[in-house]
Amino acid sequence: MSFVNYDQDGAVAVITINREKALNALNSQVLDDLDTTLNNVDTDVVRCLIITGAGPKSFVAGADIGEMSALTKEEAEFFGRKGNAVFRKIETFPIPVIAAVNGFALGGGCELSMACDIRIAADNALFGQPEVGLGITPGFGGTQRLARLIPVGLAKQMVYATTNIDANQAKACGLVNDVYPQEELMPAAKKLAGKIAKNAPIAVRHCKQAINEGLDLNMDKAIDLEAKLFGGCFESGDQKEGMDAFLNKRKHEPFQNK
Ligand code: CAA
């Protein structure tokens, strides 16, 4: 039995972390299942992914504290690297990934959401990094991504003082783009994913690569990277169709991903 469900509907697919009785906490098996699920996404067809948690209460309540409690230093480092490898796979996944945060996003849950390109949240979402209260640091990227996404002082407060922030506070500091009543979250995620999926897939992929890799470069190198990726779009039929449609004042045909 897998702890991860995968539902594909045309160009949009939903990954659901499904370990509801433990509030979708990430143990080694959940991480392995998530990794396998990602490896099996048909990115020739799927153009946008959504990640959410099973049930009404929790996105992901963190890494599994029971499993971590007995780890040695070496085993803990291995576990941290394992989670980081899966989350980095999401961050560098060729297509955009939306986190639909439906409740607790604590520790590894907040970290999972931050590996995604875009976060939207239900009004019951709660974000936090409670690790120092357990005697550990965040281990799946929390010390790195949070301070890159929100003001560094707020990130440090969340990490040092274990201050949680609710959905509206997360929106106010830019951690999430929008907040919805619980029942409207998945429809909103699917609507946004559908909108992304309708745009030229090669261009969208190039945008993800340009934004993510460019953030780690100085501006000269970053705009050079953009120039290459911009140029690369001109080998695609979708560029020809998109521009021809504009110039001939017609609606473009569905983009072909080539
Ligand atoms: N690991 C393992 N089990 C967890 C869990 C976690 N992170 N979070 C919740 N659960 C389990 C609980 O143990 C409980 O199981 P039982 O029914 O078998 O007792 C079940 O989920 C339901 O949880 P609660 O009864 O505690 O539910 P609640 O509504 O009263 O509280 C909560 C919800 C505030 C999220 C609380 O469960 C909680 O504080 N969970 C831990 C959150 C946390 O500290 N996360 C960070 C983990 S460390 C980490 O993530 C490190 C890293 O960066 C890699």
Coordinates of C-alpha atoms and ligand atoms in Angstrom, one line a residue:
M1 CA 0.0 0.0 0.0
S2 CA 1.3 3.4 -0.9
F3 CA 1.1 6.5 1.3
V4 CA 0.8 8.6 -1.8
N5 CA -2.2 8.8 -4.2
Y6 CA -1.8 10.0 -7.7
D7 CA -4.8 11.2 -9.8
Q8 CA -4.2 12.5 -13.3
D9 CA -6.9 14.4 -15.2
G10 CA -5.6 15.4 -18.5
A11 CA -2.7 17.8 -18.2
V12 CA -3.2 18.3 -14.4
A13 CA -2.2 15.7 -11.8
V14 CA -2.8 15.7 -8.0
I15 CA -0.4 14.1 -5.6
T16 CA -2.0 13.5 -2.2
I17 CA 0.1 12.5 0.9
N18 CA -2.2 9.9 2.4
R19 CA -1.3 9.0 5.9
E20 CA -4.3 10.7 7.6
K21 CA -4.1 9.0 10.9
A22 CA -0.7 10.5 11.5
L23 CA -1.8 13.9 10.0
N24 CA 0.2 12.9 6.9
A25 CA 3.6 12.9 8.8
L26 CA 6.5 12.0 6.6
N27 CA 8.2 8.8 7.5
S28 CA 10.7 7.0 5.2
Q29 CA 8.1 5.1 3.4
V30 CA 6.1 8.3 2.6
L31 CA 9.2 9.9 1.3
D32 CA 10.0 6.8 -0.9
D33 CA 6.4 6.7 -2.1
L34 CA 6.5 10.4 -3.0
D35 CA 9.8 9.9 -4.8
T36 CA 8.4 6.9 -6.8
T37 CA 5.3 8.9 -7.7
L38 CA 7.3 11.8 -9.0
N39 CA 9.5 9.5 -11.0
N40 CA 6.4 8.1 -12.7
V41 CA 4.8 11.4 -13.7
D42 CA 4.4 11.5 -17.5
T43 CA 5.7 15.0 -18.1
D44 CA 5.0 14.7 -21.8
V45 CA 1.3 14.9 -20.9
V46 CA 1.1 16.4 -17.4
R47 CA 1.8 20.1 -17.4
C48 CA 1.2 21.1 -13.8
L49 CA 1.2 19.1 -10.5
I50 CA -0.7 19.8 -7.3
I51 CA 0.5 18.5 -4.0
T52 CA -1.9 18.3 -1.0
G53 CA -2.6 16.2 2.1
A54 CA -5.4 13.7 2.8
G55 CA -8.3 14.7 5.1
P56 CA -9.6 18.1 6.2
K57 CA -7.1 18.8 9.0
S58 CA -3.5 18.5 7.7
F59 CA -1.3 19.1 4.7
V60 CA 1.7 17.5 6.4
A61 CA 2.3 17.7 10.2
G62 CA 6.1 17.2 9.7
A63 CA 8.6 14.5 9.6
D64 CA 7.7 11.4 11.6
I65 CA 8.7 12.1 15.2
G66 CA 8.4 8.4 16.2
E67 CA 10.7 7.3 13.5
M68 CA 13.2 10.1 14.1
S69 CA 13.3 9.6 17.9
A70 CA 15.6 6.6 17.8
L71 CA 18.0 7.7 15.0
T72 CA 21.7 8.0 15.4
K73 CA 23.6 11.0 14.2
E74 CA 24.5 9.2 11.0
E75 CA 21.0 7.9 10.4
A76 CA 19.5 11.3 11.1
E77 CA 21.9 12.9 8.5
F78 CA 20.8 10.2 6.0
F79 CA 17.1 10.9 6.8
G80 CA 17.6 14.6 6.3
R81 CA 19.4 14.0 3.0
K82 CA 16.7 11.7 1.9
G83 CA 13.9 14.3 2.5
N84 CA 16.0 17.0 0.9
A85 CA 16.6 14.9 -2.2
V86 CA 12.8 14.4 -2.7
F87 CA 12.0 18.0 -2.0
R88 CA 14.8 19.2 -4.4
K89 CA 13.3 16.9 -7.0
I90 CA 10.0 18.8 -6.6
E91 CA 11.8 22.2 -6.7
T92 CA 13.6 21.3 -9.9
F93 CA 10.7 19.3 -11.4
P94 CA 10.4 20.2 -15.0
I95 CA 6.8 21.4 -14.7
P96 CA 5.3 23.8 -12.1
V97 CA 4.1 22.3 -8.8
I98 CA 1.4 24.0 -6.7
A99 CA 1.1 23.2 -2.9
A100 CA -2.6 23.2 -1.9
V101 CA -2.1 23.6 1.9
N102 CA -5.1 22.2 3.6
G103 CA -4.3 22.5 7.3
F104 CA -1.1 21.9 9.3
A105 CA 2.0 22.6 7.4
L106 CA 4.5 22.1 10.2
G107 CA 8.2 21.2 10.1
G108 CA 8.6 18.9 7.1
G109 CA 5.1 20.1 5.9
C110 CA 6.1 23.7 5.7
E111 CA 9.3 22.6 4.1
L112 CA 7.4 20.5 1.5
S113 CA 5.2 23.4 0.6
M114 CA 8.2 25.6 0.2
A115 CA 9.8 23.2 -2.3
C116 CA 6.8 23.9 -4.5
D117 CA 6.6 26.8 -7.0
I118 CA 3.4 28.3 -5.7
R119 CA 1.5 27.9 -2.4
I120 CA -2.2 28.5 -1.9
A121 CA -3.9 27.7 1.4
A122 CA -7.2 26.9 3.0
D123 CA -8.3 29.2 5.8
N124 CA -7.4 26.5 8.4
A125 CA -3.7 26.3 7.3
L126 CA -1.0 26.7 9.9
F127 CA 2.6 27.1 9.0
G128 CA 5.5 26.7 11.3
Q129 CA 8.9 25.2 12.1
P130 CA 8.5 23.6 15.5
E131 CA 11.8 21.7 15.4
V132 CA 13.8 23.5 18.1
G133 CA 11.1 22.5 20.5
L134 CA 12.0 18.9 19.7
G135 CA 15.7 19.5 20.1
I136 CA 16.6 19.5 16.4
T137 CA 16.9 22.0 13.5
P138 CA 14.6 21.9 10.5
G139 CA 16.0 19.1 8.4
F140 CA 14.3 19.2 5.0
G141 CA 15.3 22.7 3.9
G142 CA 13.5 24.9 6.4
T143 CA 16.5 26.9 7.5
Q144 CA 17.2 27.7 3.8
R145 CA 14.0 28.2 1.9
L146 CA 11.9 30.0 4.6
A147 CA 14.5 32.9 4.8
R148 CA 14.5 33.1 1.0
L149 CA 10.7 33.3 0.8
I150 CA 9.7 35.7 3.6
P151 CA 11.5 38.4 5.5
V152 CA 14.5 36.9 7.2
G153 CA 13.6 38.3 10.6
L154 CA 10.2 36.6 10.5
A155 CA 11.8 33.4 9.3
K156 CA 14.2 33.5 12.2
Q157 CA 11.4 34.1 14.6
M158 CA 9.5 31.1 13.2
V159 CA 12.5 28.9 13.5
Y160 CA 14.0 30.1 16.8
A161 CA 10.8 30.8 18.7
T162 CA 8.6 28.2 17.0
T163 CA 6.1 31.0 16.2
N164 CA 3.4 29.5 13.9
I165 CA 1.6 31.7 11.4
D166 CA -1.9 31.2 10.1
A167 CA -3.1 31.4 6.6
N168 CA -3.8 35.1 6.6
Q169 CA -0.4 35.9 8.1
A170 CA 1.2 33.6 5.5
K171 CA -0.5 35.6 2.8
A172 CA 0.5 38.9 4.4
C173 CA 4.2 37.9 4.3
G174 CA 4.0 36.3 0.8
L175 CA 4.4 32.7 1.9
V176 CA 1.1 31.9 0.2
N177 CA -0.5 33.6 -2.8
D178 CA -4.1 33.2 -1.8
V179 CA -6.3 31.9 1.0
Y180 CA -9.6 30.1 0.3
P181 CA -12.4 28.5 2.4
Q182 CA -11.5 24.9 2.9
E183 CA -14.0 23.5 0.3
E184 CA -12.8 25.9 -2.3
L185 CA -9.1 25.1 -2.0
M186 CA -8.9 22.2 -4.5
P187 CA -11.1 23.7 -7.1
A188 CA -9.0 26.8 -6.9
A189 CA -5.8 24.8 -7.2
K190 CA -7.1 22.9 -10.2
K191 CA -8.3 26.1 -11.8
L192 CA -4.8 27.7 -11.4
A193 CA -3.1 24.5 -12.6
G194 CA -5.5 24.4 -15.6
K195 CA -4.5 27.9 -16.5
I196 CA -0.8 27.1 -16.3
A197 CA -1.4 23.9 -18.3
K198 CA -3.1 25.8 -21.1
N199 CA 0.0 28.0 -21.7
A200 CA 2.9 26.9 -23.9
P201 CA 4.5 24.1 -21.9
I202 CA 8.0 24.5 -23.2
A203 CA 7.9 28.2 -22.4
V204 CA 6.5 27.5 -18.9
R205 CA 9.3 25.0 -18.2
H206 CA 11.9 27.5 -19.5
C207 CA 10.4 30.1 -17.2
K208 CA 10.6 27.8 -14.2
Q209 CA 14.3 27.0 -15.0
A210 CA 15.1 30.7 -15.6
I211 CA 13.5 31.9 -12.3
N212 CA 14.9 29.1 -10.1
E213 CA 18.4 29.0 -11.5
G214 CA 18.6 32.8 -12.0
L215 CA 17.9 33.4 -8.3
D216 CA 21.3 31.8 -7.6
L217 CA 23.2 33.8 -10.1
N218 CA 24.4 37.4 -10.4
M219 CA 22.3 39.5 -12.8
D220 CA 24.8 39.3 -15.7
K221 CA 24.8 35.5 -15.6
A222 CA 21.1 35.4 -14.9
I223 CA 20.1 37.4 -17.9
D224 CA 22.5 35.3 -20.0
L225 CA 20.6 32.2 -18.8
E226 CA 17.3 33.9 -19.7
A227 CA 18.6 34.8 -23.2
K228 CA 19.4 31.1 -23.9
L229 CA 16.1 29.9 -22.6
F230 CA 14.2 32.6 -24.5
G231 CA 16.1 31.6 -27.7
G232 CA 15.3 28.0 -27.0
C233 CA 11.6 28.7 -27.3
F234 CA 12.0 29.7 -30.9
E235 CA 12.7 26.1 -31.9
S236 CA 9.2 25.2 -30.8
G237 CA 6.1 24.9 -32.9
D238 CA 4.2 26.4 -30.0
Q239 CA 6.1 29.7 -30.4
K240 CA 5.2 29.7 -34.1
E241 CA 1.6 29.0 -33.4
G242 CA 1.3 31.5 -30.5
M243 CA 2.8 34.3 -32.5
D244 CA 1.0 33.5 -35.8
A245 CA -2.3 33.4 -33.9
F246 CA -1.7 36.8 -32.4
L247 CA -0.6 38.4 -35.7
N248 CA -3.6 36.9 -37.5
K249 CA -6.0 38.0 -34.7
R250 CA -7.2 34.4 -34.0
K251 CA -7.2 32.2 -31.0
H252 CA -4.2 29.9 -30.9
E253 CA -4.7 26.2 -31.3
P254 CA -4.1 24.1 -28.1
F255 CA -0.3 24.1 -27.5
Q256 CA 1.4 20.8 -28.4
N257 CA 4.3 20.8 -26.1
K258 CA 6.7 20.7 -29.0
Ligands
CAA1 N1 5.1 12.7 13.5 C1 4.5 11.5 13.9 N2 3.2 11.5 14.3 C2 2.5 12.7 14.2 C3 3.1 13.9 13.8 C4 4.5 13.8 13.5 N3 5.1 14.9 13.0 N4 2.2 14.8 13.9 C5 1.0 14.3 14.3 N5 1.2 12.9 14.5 C6 0.3 11.9 15.0 C7 0.0 12.0 16.5 O1 1.1 11.4 17.2 C8 -1.3 11.4 16.7 O2 -1.1 10.0 16.6 P1 -2.0 9.0 17.6 O3 -3.4 9.3 17.2 O4 -1.5 7.7 17.2 O5 -1.6 9.5 19.0 C9 -2.0 11.8 15.4 O6 -1.0 12.2 14.4 C10 -2.9 13.0 15.6 O7 -2.2 14.0 16.2 P2 -2.7 14.8 17.5 O8 -3.5 13.9 18.3 O9 -1.5 15.4 18.1 O10 -3.6 15.9 16.8 P3 -3.9 17.4 17.4 O11 -5.0 17.9 16.5 O12 -4.2 17.3 18.8 O13 -2.5 18.2 17.1 C11 -0.6 18.9 15.9 C12 -2.1 18.4 15.8 C13 -0.6 20.3 16.5 C14 -0.2 19.0 14.4 C15 0.2 17.9 16.7 O14 0.0 16.6 16.2 C16 1.7 18.2 16.6 O15 2.2 19.1 17.2 N6 2.4 17.4 15.7 C17 3.8 17.5 15.6 C18 4.2 18.7 14.7 C19 5.7 18.8 14.6 O16 6.4 19.0 15.6 N7 6.2 18.7 13.4 C20 7.6 18.8 13.1 C21 8.2 17.5 13.2 S1 10.0 17.6 13.1 C22 10.4 17.8 11.5 O17 9.5 18.0 10.6 C23 11.8 17.8 11.2 C24 12.3 18.1 9.8 O18 12.3 19.2 9.4 C25 12.8 17.0 9.0

